mmCIF file of C-alpha atoms in Angstrom:
data_model
loop_
_atom_site.group_PDB
_atom_site.id
_atom_site.type_symbol
_atom_site.label_atom_id
_atom_site.label_comp_id
_atom_site.label_asym_id
_atom_site.label_seq_id
_atom_site.Cartn_x
_atom_site.Cartn_y
_atom_site.Cartn_z
ATOM 1 C CA MET A 1 64.151 -44.867 6.334
ATOM 2 C CA SER A 2 67.486 -43.138 6.817
ATOM 3 C CA PRO A 3 70.583 -44.716 5.269
ATOM 4 C CA ALA A 4 72.321 -43.721 8.512
ATOM 5 C CA SER A 5 70.086 -46.146 10.419
ATOM 6 C CA PRO A 6 71.908 -48.552 12.759
ATOM 7 C CA LEU A 7 69.802 -51.362 11.253
ATOM 8 C CA THR A 8 71.441 -53.608 8.690
ATOM 9 C CA GLU A 9 70.434 -53.358 5.054
ATOM 10 C CA GLN A 10 68.534 -56.645 5.363
ATOM 11 C CA GLN A 11 66.663 -55.362 8.434
ATOM 12 C CA ARG A 12 65.749 -52.153 6.630
ATOM 13 C CA GLU A 13 64.465 -54.060 3.606
ATOM 14 C CA ALA A 14 62.433 -56.372 5.865
ATOM 15 C CA ALA A 15 60.938 -53.393 7.691
ATOM 16 C CA LEU A 16 59.958 -51.699 4.440
ATOM 17 C CA ALA A 17 58.416 -54.924 3.123
ATOM 18 C CA ASN A 18 56.233 -55.160 6.228
ATOM 19 C CA ALA A 19 55.346 -51.487 6.551
ATOM 20 C CA ASN A 20 51.844 -51.760 7.954
ATOM 21 C CA GLY A 21 52.021 -49.368 10.884
ATOM 22 C CA ASP A 22 49.468 -46.857 12.027
ATOM 23 C CA PRO A 23 50.134 -43.497 10.283
ATOM 24 C CA SER A 24 48.629 -41.692 13.284
ATOM 25 C CA ALA A 25 51.247 -43.228 15.583
ATOM 26 C CA PRO A 26 54.630 -42.258 14.101
ATOM 27 C CA VAL A 27 57.790 -44.184 14.897
ATOM 28 C CA GLY A 28 61.422 -43.456 14.228
ATOM 29 C CA LEU A 29 64.988 -43.804 15.319
ATOM 30 C CA GLY A 30 65.311 -40.505 17.146
ATOM 31 C CA ALA A 31 65.983 -39.712 20.767
ATOM 32 C CA PHE A 32 62.277 -39.817 21.662
ATOM 33 C CA ARG A 33 59.428 -42.050 20.604
ATOM 34 C CA TYR A 34 55.772 -41.223 20.106
ATOM 35 C CA VAL A 35 53.286 -41.569 22.979
ATOM 36 C CA SER A 36 50.241 -39.483 22.061
ATOM 37 C CA TYR A 37 48.997 -36.536 20.048
ATOM 38 C CA THR A 38 45.789 -34.516 20.257
ATOM 39 C CA PRO A 39 45.598 -31.714 17.670
ATOM 40 C CA GLY A 40 44.249 -28.270 18.430
ATOM 41 C CA ASN A 41 45.055 -25.257 20.557
ATOM 42 C CA GLY A 42 45.694 -26.206 24.183
ATOM 43 C CA ASN A 43 46.433 -29.813 23.319
ATOM 44 C CA SER A 44 49.789 -31.524 22.992
ATOM 45 C CA PHE A 45 52.167 -34.025 21.426
ATOM 46 C CA THR A 46 53.939 -36.264 23.951
ATOM 47 C CA ALA A 47 57.065 -38.331 23.391
ATOM 48 C CA GLU A 48 59.103 -40.485 25.751
ATOM 49 C CA ARG A 49 62.747 -41.445 25.975
ATOM 50 C CA ASN A 50 63.720 -44.006 23.339
ATOM 51 C CA PRO A 51 65.760 -46.723 25.119
ATOM 52 C CA ASP A 52 67.049 -47.958 21.759
ATOM 53 C CA TYR A 53 68.292 -44.577 20.528
ATOM 54 C CA TRP A 54 71.597 -45.061 18.714
ATOM 55 C CA ARG A 55 73.335 -42.690 21.142
ATOM 56 C CA GLY A 56 71.638 -44.234 24.186
ATOM 57 C CA GLU A 57 72.725 -46.801 26.743
ATOM 58 C CA ASN A 58 71.609 -49.600 24.413
ATOM 59 C CA GLY A 59 72.830 -47.840 21.275
ATOM 60 C CA ILE A 60 76.038 -48.095 19.329
ATOM 61 C CA THR A 61 77.753 -45.214 21.174
ATOM 62 C CA GLY A 62 76.535 -45.940 24.718
ATOM 63 C CA GLU A 63 76.202 -42.245 25.586
ATOM 64 C CA ASN A 64 73.043 -42.634 27.673
ATOM 65 C CA LEU A 65 71.140 -40.062 25.622
ATOM 66 C CA PRO A 66 68.650 -38.447 25.737
ATOM 67 C CA TYR A 67 68.721 -37.109 29.274
ATOM 68 C CA LEU A 68 65.017 -36.274 29.539
ATOM 69 C CA ASP A 69 62.488 -39.043 30.279
ATOM 70 C CA GLU A 70 59.596 -37.357 28.507
ATOM 71 C CA ILE A 71 58.795 -34.207 26.594
ATOM 72 C CA GLU A 72 55.431 -32.611 25.910
ATOM 73 C CA PHE A 73 54.901 -30.085 23.125
ATOM 74 C CA VAL A 74 51.880 -27.946 23.989
ATOM 75 C CA VAL A 75 50.019 -25.973 21.330
ATOM 76 C CA ALA A 76 49.591 -22.451 22.705
ATOM 77 C CA VAL A 77 48.612 -20.160 19.831
ATOM 78 C CA ASP A 78 48.241 -16.928 21.796
ATOM 79 C CA ILE A 79 51.623 -15.427 22.668
ATOM 80 C CA GLN A 80 50.349 -13.794 25.840
ATOM 81 C CA GLY A 81 48.944 -17.086 27.122
ATOM 82 C CA ARG A 82 52.203 -18.823 26.205
ATOM 83 C CA SER A 83 54.262 -16.214 28.049
ATOM 84 C CA ASN A 84 52.010 -16.329 31.112
ATOM 85 C CA GLY A 85 52.272 -20.122 31.090
ATOM 86 C CA LEU A 86 56.070 -19.883 31.290
ATOM 87 C CA LYS A 87 55.896 -17.444 34.194
ATOM 88 C CA ALA A 88 53.383 -19.626 36.026
ATOM 89 C CA GLY A 89 55.502 -22.766 35.622
ATOM 90 C CA GLN A 90 53.126 -24.455 33.168
ATOM 91 C CA PHE A 91 55.844 -24.428 30.497
ATOM 92 C CA ASP A 92 59.599 -24.891 30.861
ATOM 93 C CA ILE A 93 60.508 -23.445 27.446
ATOM 94 C CA ILE A 94 58.576 -21.286 25.022
ATOM 95 C CA HIS A 95 59.427 -20.202 21.486
ATOM 96 C CA THR A 96 58.265 -16.978 19.909
ATOM 97 C CA ALA A 97 58.967 -14.808 16.883
ATOM 98 C CA ASN A 98 57.158 -11.915 18.567
ATOM 99 C CA ALA A 99 59.920 -9.377 19.186
ATOM 100 C CA ASP A 100 57.585 -7.265 21.310
ATOM 101 C CA GLU A 101 57.266 -10.154 23.767
ATOM 102 C CA ILE A 102 60.980 -11.005 23.496
ATOM 103 C CA SER A 103 61.835 -7.463 24.599
ATOM 104 C CA LYS A 104 59.988 -7.995 27.892
ATOM 105 C CA TYR A 105 62.478 -10.713 28.914
ATOM 106 C CA GLU A 106 65.614 -8.710 28.204
ATOM 107 C CA GLY A 107 67.387 -8.226 31.541
ATOM 108 C CA ASP A 108 64.925 -10.497 33.394
ATOM 109 C CA GLU A 109 67.173 -12.677 35.560
ATOM 110 C CA ASP A 110 64.319 -15.085 36.334
ATOM 111 C CA PHE A 111 64.512 -16.527 32.825
ATOM 112 C CA VAL A 112 67.076 -17.476 30.217
ATOM 113 C CA LEU A 113 66.578 -15.614 26.920
ATOM 114 C CA LEU A 114 68.209 -16.749 23.692
ATOM 115 C CA GLN A 115 67.803 -14.547 20.623
ATOM 116 C CA ALA A 116 68.659 -15.816 17.150
ATOM 117 C CA ASN A 117 68.194 -14.592 13.608
ATOM 118 C CA ASP A 118 71.094 -16.329 11.853
ATOM 119 C CA TYR A 119 69.800 -18.107 8.745
ATOM 120 C CA GLY A 120 66.299 -17.207 9.880
ATOM 121 C CA GLU A 121 63.100 -16.643 8.002
ATOM 122 C CA THR A 122 61.905 -13.494 6.304
ATOM 123 C CA SER A 123 58.509 -12.197 7.339
ATOM 124 C CA HIS A 124 56.467 -10.970 4.410
ATOM 125 C CA ASN A 125 53.065 -10.633 2.840
ATOM 126 C CA LEU A 126 52.567 -13.586 0.523
ATOM 127 C CA ILE A 127 50.761 -12.721 -2.719
ATOM 128 C CA ASN A 128 48.772 -15.037 -4.974
ATOM 129 C CA VAL A 129 49.744 -14.096 -8.540
ATOM 130 C CA ALA A 130 48.280 -17.197 -10.224
ATOM 131 C CA SER A 131 47.579 -16.235 -13.841
ATOM 132 C CA GLY A 132 48.597 -17.149 -17.367
ATOM 133 C CA VAL A 133 50.022 -20.586 -18.217
ATOM 134 C CA ASN A 134 52.842 -22.704 -16.820
ATOM 135 C CA PRO A 135 55.066 -24.068 -19.626
ATOM 136 C CA TRP A 136 57.349 -25.814 -17.137
ATOM 137 C CA LEU A 137 54.494 -27.968 -15.840
ATOM 138 C CA GLN A 138 53.383 -28.604 -19.396
ATOM 139 C CA ALA A 139 56.842 -29.971 -20.238
ATOM 140 C CA VAL A 140 57.260 -32.129 -17.149
ATOM 141 C CA ARG A 141 53.738 -33.569 -17.484
ATOM 142 C CA GLY A 142 53.991 -34.081 -21.223
ATOM 143 C CA ALA A 143 50.766 -32.144 -21.773
ATOM 144 C CA ALA A 144 49.738 -31.259 -25.312
ATOM 145 C CA GLU A 145 48.460 -27.820 -24.309
ATOM 146 C CA PRO A 146 49.814 -25.160 -21.950
ATOM 147 C CA ILE A 147 48.592 -25.593 -18.376
ATOM 148 C CA PRO A 148 46.581 -22.579 -17.137
ATOM 149 C CA MET A 149 47.438 -21.413 -13.634
ATOM 150 C CA ASP A 150 43.933 -20.137 -12.858
ATOM 151 C CA PRO A 151 41.600 -22.218 -15.074
ATOM 152 C CA LEU A 152 38.419 -21.166 -13.256
ATOM 153 C CA GLY A 153 39.361 -17.498 -12.936
ATOM 154 C CA LEU A 154 39.263 -17.633 -9.127
ATOM 155 C CA ASN A 155 42.203 -15.252 -8.802
ATOM 156 C CA ALA A 156 41.291 -13.019 -11.752
ATOM 157 C CA ALA A 157 39.746 -10.329 -9.551
ATOM 158 C CA ASN A 158 42.872 -10.069 -7.404
ATOM 159 C CA PRO A 159 44.461 -6.731 -8.348
ATOM 160 C CA LEU A 160 47.792 -7.946 -6.969
ATOM 161 C CA VAL A 161 48.376 -10.090 -10.051
ATOM 162 C CA HIS A 162 49.465 -6.742 -11.545
ATOM 163 C CA ARG A 163 53.001 -5.621 -10.770
ATOM 164 C CA SER A 164 51.925 -1.985 -10.496
ATOM 165 C CA CYS A 165 49.580 -2.837 -7.623
ATOM 166 C CA ARG A 166 52.268 -4.821 -5.814
ATOM 167 C CA LYS A 167 54.748 -1.974 -6.224
ATOM 168 C CA ALA A 168 52.219 0.539 -4.934
ATOM 169 C CA MET A 169 51.658 -1.476 -1.743
ATOM 170 C CA ALA A 170 55.405 -1.947 -1.262
ATOM 171 C CA HIS A 171 56.181 1.772 -1.631
ATOM 172 C CA ALA A 172 53.403 2.629 0.867
ATOM 173 C CA PHE A 173 54.759 0.362 3.631
ATOM 174 C CA ASP A 174 56.827 2.172 6.283
ATOM 175 C CA GLY A 175 59.076 -0.633 7.488
ATOM 176 C CA GLU A 176 60.916 1.400 10.136
ATOM 177 C CA ARG A 177 57.653 2.489 11.729
ATOM 178 C CA PHE A 178 56.411 -1.096 11.690
ATOM 179 C CA ALA A 179 59.610 -2.427 13.284
ATOM 180 C CA ASN A 180 59.495 0.199 16.028
ATOM 181 C CA GLU A 181 55.781 0.089 16.824
ATOM 182 C CA ARG A 182 55.233 -3.666 16.637
ATOM 183 C CA HIS A 183 58.670 -5.132 17.415
ATOM 184 C CA GLN A 184 60.318 -2.616 19.740
ATOM 185 C CA GLY A 185 62.941 -1.838 17.102
ATOM 186 C CA LEU A 186 64.575 -5.249 17.613
ATOM 187 C CA VAL A 187 64.059 -6.438 14.020
ATOM 188 C CA GLN A 188 65.574 -5.264 10.744
ATOM 189 C CA VAL A 189 63.422 -4.126 7.848
ATOM 190 C CA ALA A 190 63.723 -6.681 5.032
ATOM 191 C CA ASN A 191 64.443 -5.910 1.383
ATOM 192 C CA GLY A 192 64.568 -9.493 0.146
ATOM 193 C CA PRO A 193 64.432 -13.149 1.162
ATOM 194 C CA PHE A 194 68.049 -13.391 2.360
ATOM 195 C CA PRO A 195 68.925 -11.792 5.726
ATOM 196 C CA PRO A 196 72.345 -10.257 6.452
ATOM 197 C CA GLY A 197 75.030 -12.923 6.658
ATOM 198 C CA SER A 198 73.280 -15.214 4.187
ATOM 199 C CA VAL A 199 74.430 -16.029 0.678
ATOM 200 C CA GLY A 200 72.487 -13.718 -1.621
ATOM 201 C CA TYR A 201 72.024 -10.843 0.832
ATOM 202 C CA LEU A 202 72.240 -7.389 -0.752
ATOM 203 C CA GLU A 203 72.330 -4.124 1.124
ATOM 204 C CA ASP A 204 70.317 -2.665 -1.746
ATOM 205 C CA SER A 205 68.307 -5.281 -3.621
ATOM 206 C CA GLY A 206 66.239 -2.741 -5.525
ATOM 207 C CA PHE A 207 63.060 -3.551 -3.594
ATOM 208 C CA PRO A 208 60.674 -0.567 -3.544
ATOM 209 C CA ALA A 209 61.522 1.688 -0.597
ATOM 210 C CA TYR A 210 58.980 3.591 1.474
ATOM 211 C CA ASP A 211 57.983 6.538 -0.712
ATOM 212 C CA VAL A 212 54.379 7.768 -0.644
ATOM 213 C CA ASP A 213 54.706 9.823 -3.835
ATOM 214 C CA ALA A 214 56.077 6.804 -5.729
ATOM 215 C CA ALA A 215 53.315 4.685 -4.191
ATOM 216 C CA ARG A 216 50.607 7.020 -5.468
ATOM 217 C CA ALA A 217 52.128 7.121 -8.930
ATOM 218 C CA GLU A 218 52.167 3.309 -9.096
ATOM 219 C CA PHE A 219 48.636 3.239 -7.715
ATOM 220 C CA GLU A 220 47.355 5.254 -10.664
ATOM 221 C CA GLN A 221 48.770 2.566 -12.954
ATOM 222 C CA CYS A 222 47.365 -0.119 -10.651
ATOM 223 C CA LYS A 223 43.845 1.258 -11.071
ATOM 224 C CA ALA A 224 44.253 1.235 -14.846
ATOM 225 C CA ASP A 225 45.754 -2.269 -14.954
ATOM 226 C CA SER A 226 43.174 -3.818 -12.630
ATOM 227 C CA GLY A 227 40.171 -1.842 -13.856
ATOM 228 C CA GLN A 228 39.185 -1.317 -10.214
ATOM 229 C CA ASN A 229 38.317 1.785 -8.237
ATOM 230 C CA PRO A 230 38.391 1.227 -5.377
ATOM 231 C CA VAL A 231 41.126 -1.368 -5.674
ATOM 232 C CA ALA A 232 39.984 -4.227 -3.433
ATOM 233 C CA PHE A 233 41.578 -7.380 -2.051
ATOM 234 C CA ALA A 234 41.432 -9.639 1.012
ATOM 235 C CA PHE A 235 44.370 -9.757 3.419
ATOM 236 C CA ASN A 236 44.462 -12.942 5.516
ATOM 237 C CA THR A 237 46.124 -13.161 8.920
ATOM 238 C CA THR A 238 46.280 -15.772 11.643
ATOM 239 C CA ASN A 239 43.791 -15.142 14.429
ATOM 240 C CA ASP A 240 46.520 -14.336 16.949
ATOM 241 C CA ALA A 241 45.555 -10.915 18.345
ATOM 242 C CA PHE A 242 49.072 -9.499 17.948
ATOM 243 C CA ASN A 243 49.270 -10.559 14.305
ATOM 244 C CA VAL A 244 45.841 -9.103 13.559
ATOM 245 C CA GLU A 245 46.864 -5.746 15.039
ATOM 246 C CA SER A 246 50.164 -5.821 13.160
ATOM 247 C CA ASN A 247 48.470 -6.346 9.818
ATOM 248 C CA GLU A 248 45.870 -3.722 10.636
ATOM 249 C CA LEU A 249 48.765 -1.286 11.038
ATOM 250 C CA ILE A 250 49.995 -2.185 7.537
ATOM 251 C CA VAL A 251 46.515 -1.618 6.105
ATOM 252 C CA SER A 252 46.329 1.741 7.872
ATOM 253 C CA MET A 253 49.557 2.782 6.098
ATOM 254 C CA TRP A 254 47.977 1.881 2.769
ATOM 255 C CA ASP A 255 44.808 3.748 3.700
ATOM 256 C CA ASP A 256 46.888 6.851 4.517
ATOM 257 C CA ALA A 257 48.484 6.670 1.070
ATOM 258 C CA PHE A 258 45.461 5.799 -1.078
ATOM 259 C CA GLY A 259 42.394 6.846 0.904
ATOM 260 C CA ASP A 260 39.005 5.543 -0.165
ATOM 261 C CA GLU A 261 40.378 4.375 -3.504
ATOM 262 C CA LEU A 262 41.661 1.263 -1.705
ATOM 263 C CA ALA A 263 39.493 -1.324 0.072
ATOM 264 C CA VAL A 264 41.391 -4.027 1.972
ATOM 265 C CA SER A 265 39.526 -6.488 4.184
ATOM 266 C CA ILE A 266 41.380 -8.204 7.059
ATOM 267 C CA ALA A 267 40.384 -11.852 7.517
ATOM 268 C CA PRO A 268 41.622 -13.565 10.729
ATOM 269 C CA ILE A 269 41.915 -17.329 10.181
ATOM 270 C CA GLU A 270 42.575 -20.198 12.585
ATOM 271 C CA GLN A 271 46.185 -21.370 12.420
ATOM 272 C CA GLY A 272 45.348 -24.957 11.499
ATOM 273 C CA GLN A 273 43.514 -23.842 8.343
ATOM 274 C CA TYR A 274 45.971 -21.146 7.366
ATOM 275 C CA ILE A 275 48.610 -23.113 5.484
ATOM 276 C CA GLY A 276 45.923 -25.132 3.719
ATOM 277 C CA LEU A 277 44.680 -21.968 2.014
ATOM 278 C CA ALA A 278 48.190 -21.218 0.779
ATOM 279 C CA LEU A 279 48.737 -24.768 -0.466
ATOM 280 C CA ALA A 280 45.454 -24.688 -2.400
ATOM 281 C CA GLY A 281 45.892 -21.115 -3.644
ATOM 282 C CA VAL A 282 42.638 -19.938 -2.054
ATOM 283 C CA PHE A 283 43.819 -16.491 -0.946
ATOM 284 C CA GLN A 284 44.789 -13.093 -2.340
ATOM 285 C CA MET A 285 47.314 -11.956 0.265
ATOM 286 C CA GLN A 286 48.455 -13.612 3.510
ATOM 287 C CA GLY A 287 50.835 -12.596 6.251
ATOM 288 C CA TRP A 288 53.651 -15.158 6.111
ATOM 289 C CA ARG A 289 57.074 -16.224 7.352
ATOM 290 C CA ASN A 290 59.387 -18.530 5.405
ATOM 291 C CA HIS A 291 62.738 -19.085 3.658
ATOM 292 C CA GLY A 292 64.972 -19.742 6.633
ATOM 293 C CA GLY A 293 67.942 -21.949 5.826
ATOM 294 C CA VAL A 294 71.689 -22.191 5.656
ATOM 295 C CA ASP A 295 71.995 -22.487 1.871
ATOM 296 C CA PRO A 296 69.851 -20.917 -0.896
ATOM 297 C CA SER A 297 69.451 -24.319 -2.593
ATOM 298 C CA GLU A 298 66.948 -25.106 0.173
ATOM 299 C CA GLN A 299 64.526 -22.615 -1.366
ATOM 300 C CA TRP A 300 63.986 -24.516 -4.614
ATOM 301 C CA TYR A 301 60.732 -26.061 -3.395
ATOM 302 C CA TRP A 302 59.247 -22.658 -2.589
ATOM 303 C CA TRP A 303 60.273 -20.829 -5.778
ATOM 304 C CA SER A 304 60.302 -23.378 -8.573
ATOM 305 C CA PRO A 305 57.757 -23.249 -11.428
ATOM 306 C CA PHE A 306 57.483 -27.034 -11.060
ATOM 307 C CA THR A 307 55.932 -26.531 -7.606
ATOM 308 C CA ALA A 308 53.511 -23.838 -8.800
ATOM 309 C CA SER A 309 50.357 -25.885 -9.297
ATOM 310 C CA PRO A 310 47.140 -24.433 -10.765
ATOM 311 C CA VAL A 311 44.368 -23.042 -8.587
ATOM 312 C CA ASP A 312 41.530 -25.468 -9.244
ATOM 313 C CA PRO A 313 39.419 -26.804 -6.336
ATOM 314 C CA SER A 314 37.768 -29.311 -8.691
ATOM 315 C CA VAL A 315 41.179 -30.978 -9.163
ATOM 316 C CA PRO A 316 42.943 -30.055 -5.936
ATOM 317 C CA GLU A 317 46.673 -29.677 -6.412
ATOM 318 C CA LEU A 318 48.785 -28.434 -3.555
ATOM 319 C CA ALA A 319 51.623 -26.059 -4.377
ATOM 320 C CA LEU A 320 54.757 -25.334 -2.353
ATOM 321 C CA ASN A 321 55.292 -22.289 -4.545
ATOM 322 C CA PHE A 322 52.413 -20.735 -2.611
ATOM 323 C CA GLY A 323 52.336 -17.490 -4.572
ATOM 324 C CA ARG A 324 52.423 -19.422 -7.873
ATOM 325 C CA PHE A 325 54.787 -16.949 -9.503
ATOM 326 C CA LEU A 326 56.669 -18.004 -12.637
ATOM 327 C CA ASP A 327 60.027 -16.305 -12.931
ATOM 328 C CA PRO A 328 62.519 -17.550 -15.566
ATOM 329 C CA ALA A 329 65.384 -15.556 -14.031
ATOM 330 C CA ILE A 330 64.836 -17.116 -10.599
ATOM 331 C CA PHE A 331 64.489 -20.577 -12.159
ATOM 332 C CA ASP A 332 67.784 -20.219 -14.045
ATOM 333 C CA ALA A 333 69.574 -18.913 -10.955
ATOM 334 C CA LEU A 334 68.260 -21.788 -8.835
ATOM 335 C CA ASN A 335 69.695 -24.247 -11.344
ATOM 336 C CA VAL A 336 73.119 -22.611 -10.981
ATOM 337 C CA ILE A 337 72.867 -22.781 -7.185
ATOM 338 C CA ARG A 338 71.868 -26.446 -7.265
ATOM 339 C CA HIS A 339 74.323 -27.705 -9.881
ATOM 340 C CA VAL A 340 77.373 -25.423 -10.016
ATOM 341 C CA PRO A 341 79.907 -25.965 -7.201
ATOM 342 C CA ASP A 342 81.784 -22.685 -7.623
ATOM 343 C CA PRO A 343 80.999 -20.527 -4.538
ATOM 344 C CA GLU A 344 81.200 -17.219 -6.404
ATOM 345 C CA ALA A 345 78.884 -18.412 -9.167
ATOM 346 C CA ARG A 346 76.388 -19.593 -6.542
ATOM 347 C CA ARG A 347 76.607 -16.288 -4.686
ATOM 348 C CA ALA A 348 76.030 -14.319 -7.899
ATOM 349 C CA ALA A 349 73.019 -16.504 -8.700
ATOM 350 C CA ALA A 350 71.546 -15.964 -5.219
ATOM 351 C CA GLU A 351 71.991 -12.217 -5.609
ATOM 352 C CA ALA A 352 70.251 -12.413 -8.998
ATOM 353 C CA ILE A 353 67.310 -14.117 -7.255
ATOM 354 C CA ASN A 354 67.214 -11.314 -4.712
ATOM 355 C CA ARG A 355 67.116 -8.673 -7.459
ATOM 356 C CA SER A 356 64.425 -10.490 -9.424
ATOM 357 C CA PHE A 357 62.206 -10.680 -6.339
ATOM 358 C CA ALA A 358 62.715 -6.953 -5.882
ATOM 359 C CA GLU A 359 62.014 -6.081 -9.513
ATOM 360 C CA ASN A 360 58.831 -8.135 -9.737
ATOM 361 C CA VAL A 361 57.682 -7.680 -6.113
ATOM 362 C CA TRP A 362 56.490 -11.273 -5.891
ATOM 363 C CA ASN A 363 56.268 -10.805 -2.113
ATOM 364 C CA LEU A 364 55.990 -7.731 0.080
ATOM 365 C CA TRP A 365 58.980 -8.117 2.403
ATOM 366 C CA THR A 366 58.468 -6.712 5.897
ATOM 367 C CA TYR A 367 61.247 -7.747 8.336
ATOM 368 C CA TRP A 368 63.816 -10.424 9.063
ATOM 369 C CA THR A 369 62.437 -12.590 11.809
ATOM 370 C CA LEU A 370 63.980 -12.585 15.270
ATOM 371 C CA TRP A 371 63.353 -15.747 17.273
ATOM 372 C CA GLY A 372 63.343 -15.938 21.037
ATOM 373 C CA VAL A 373 63.772 -19.136 23.031
ATOM 374 C CA ILE A 374 62.867 -18.363 26.633
ATOM 375 C CA ALA A 375 63.363 -20.908 29.405
ATOM 376 C CA ASN A 376 63.231 -21.588 33.103
ATOM 377 C CA PRO A 377 66.868 -21.401 34.334
ATOM 378 C CA ARG A 378 66.623 -25.008 35.522
ATOM 379 C CA VAL A 379 66.607 -26.116 31.882
ATOM 380 C CA GLN A 380 70.217 -26.611 30.830
ATOM 381 C CA ASN A 381 72.194 -27.143 27.612
ATOM 382 C CA ILE A 382 69.686 -25.791 25.114
ATOM 383 C CA THR A 383 72.278 -24.795 22.523
ATOM 384 C CA ASP A 384 75.334 -26.981 23.174
ATOM 385 C CA LEU A 385 75.157 -30.064 20.956
ATOM 386 C CA PRO A 386 78.550 -31.808 20.781
ATOM 387 C CA ILE A 387 78.900 -34.657 18.298
ATOM 388 C CA PRO A 388 81.269 -37.601 18.908
ATOM 389 C CA ASP A 389 84.609 -37.276 17.094
ATOM 390 C CA ASN A 390 83.622 -33.866 15.718
ATOM 391 C CA ALA A 391 85.162 -30.613 16.929
ATOM 392 C CA GLU A 392 82.268 -28.564 15.545
ATOM 393 C CA ASN A 393 78.866 -28.211 17.155
ATOM 394 C CA THR A 394 75.707 -28.173 15.087
ATOM 395 C CA PHE A 395 73.837 -24.903 14.568
ATOM 396 C CA PRO A 396 72.364 -24.075 17.986
ATOM 397 C CA VAL A 397 69.128 -22.274 17.038
ATOM 398 C CA ILE A 398 67.821 -21.870 13.479
ATOM 399 C CA SER A 399 64.374 -20.437 12.767
ATOM 400 C CA GLY A 400 63.325 -20.995 16.366
ATOM 401 C CA LYS A 401 64.327 -24.660 16.354
ATOM 402 C CA HIS A 402 66.872 -26.277 18.651
ATOM 403 C CA HIS A 403 67.828 -29.782 19.698
ATOM 404 C CA LEU A 404 66.326 -31.735 22.600
ATOM 405 C CA THR A 405 68.666 -34.717 22.749
ATOM 406 C CA GLN A 406 71.175 -33.275 25.217
ATOM 407 C CA ILE A 407 68.963 -30.983 27.280
ATOM 408 C CA TRP A 408 68.944 -31.709 31.006
ATOM 409 C CA CYS A 409 67.523 -30.045 34.119
ATOM 410 C CA THR A 410 69.116 -29.026 37.389
ATOM 411 C CA ASP A 411 68.871 -31.877 39.926
ATOM 412 C CA GLY A 412 66.973 -33.837 37.277
ATOM 413 C CA ASN A 413 63.850 -31.777 37.931
ATOM 414 C CA CYS A 414 62.676 -29.337 35.264
ATOM 415 C CA GLN A 415 59.817 -27.956 37.359
ATOM 416 C CA GLY A 416 61.846 -27.166 40.478
#
């Protein structure tokens, strides 16, 4: 329970002592309160106006917020169906990181288009490099023996545990072609986790650039390191048709570079199962998007060796360091970012992280994500979020997210 709660300390303690609610029916102190939720594509989460919201008519500020009576979040996995639903009036707002679809709304006066990539995520191919032992986990758990990262050898056949194979794939990826063919040239090719404007961004991080000759040279070493010919791995993607086609384009670039000495299988997977595979480490490569945030300290959970749990279905351990990489340089730099207040020292540490990602190719960076929030013009005040007694607004749109508290609709009718 938040320490900023309007409840007294005694009321908070009493609530915690009697915490016997239904975990499937969440409650909170926000602008809206839970009504219903049915998981799955085409279903929705519904919330209604909270009359006791602290900024509401019965709250401590008396601001009569939120303005909306109810809000329904509809799961619409397919971008084309989502876009058609907006045009047909089924949806009032849609969110998408599909720049190809965003481009179709540019100049369309029938809709409001907001584009944002400040502090946004980096799209990339996530690689499972689970191997060796994790001395950090051994220390924190007080284990007598080093903790193996892949005790059953489930990831041993993955050639991408070898740096040479990762470098070969990185050199063979034509980022400019990908940005133009799949995202209408609206996105920037990524060379690291930090987009322009973020602490840690580097114009040249050292990440392998598109170079087919360099790719083939690394591939020769990859074959020797992995002992495979053809070199084979599985490439997971969500089952969204656009994403499948995008990743097929990447595989075609690799095929052009390496021919029949490479065998990559595309595996489309339902969205609801997708993150579970990453958490459990049951994958070799997955298309991914992550690492949005205002400050690099927010990335500790994703990059720490303490969150790199072993791959062992018999003792399931979920890892937020999905790729399960162990990088002492990144760990040391994260500690500087988290504990040293000096801005220049923190910036230098973030840049060191960027370079270490590039040197080791823990991920295959593709592009910095562009988010589009597209709305019916009747929906007002999507980005303006004034705070009482504060001259500064909050961030309007970060990683496709925006506030709902102060949204309102023309004439009080969102549908028109």
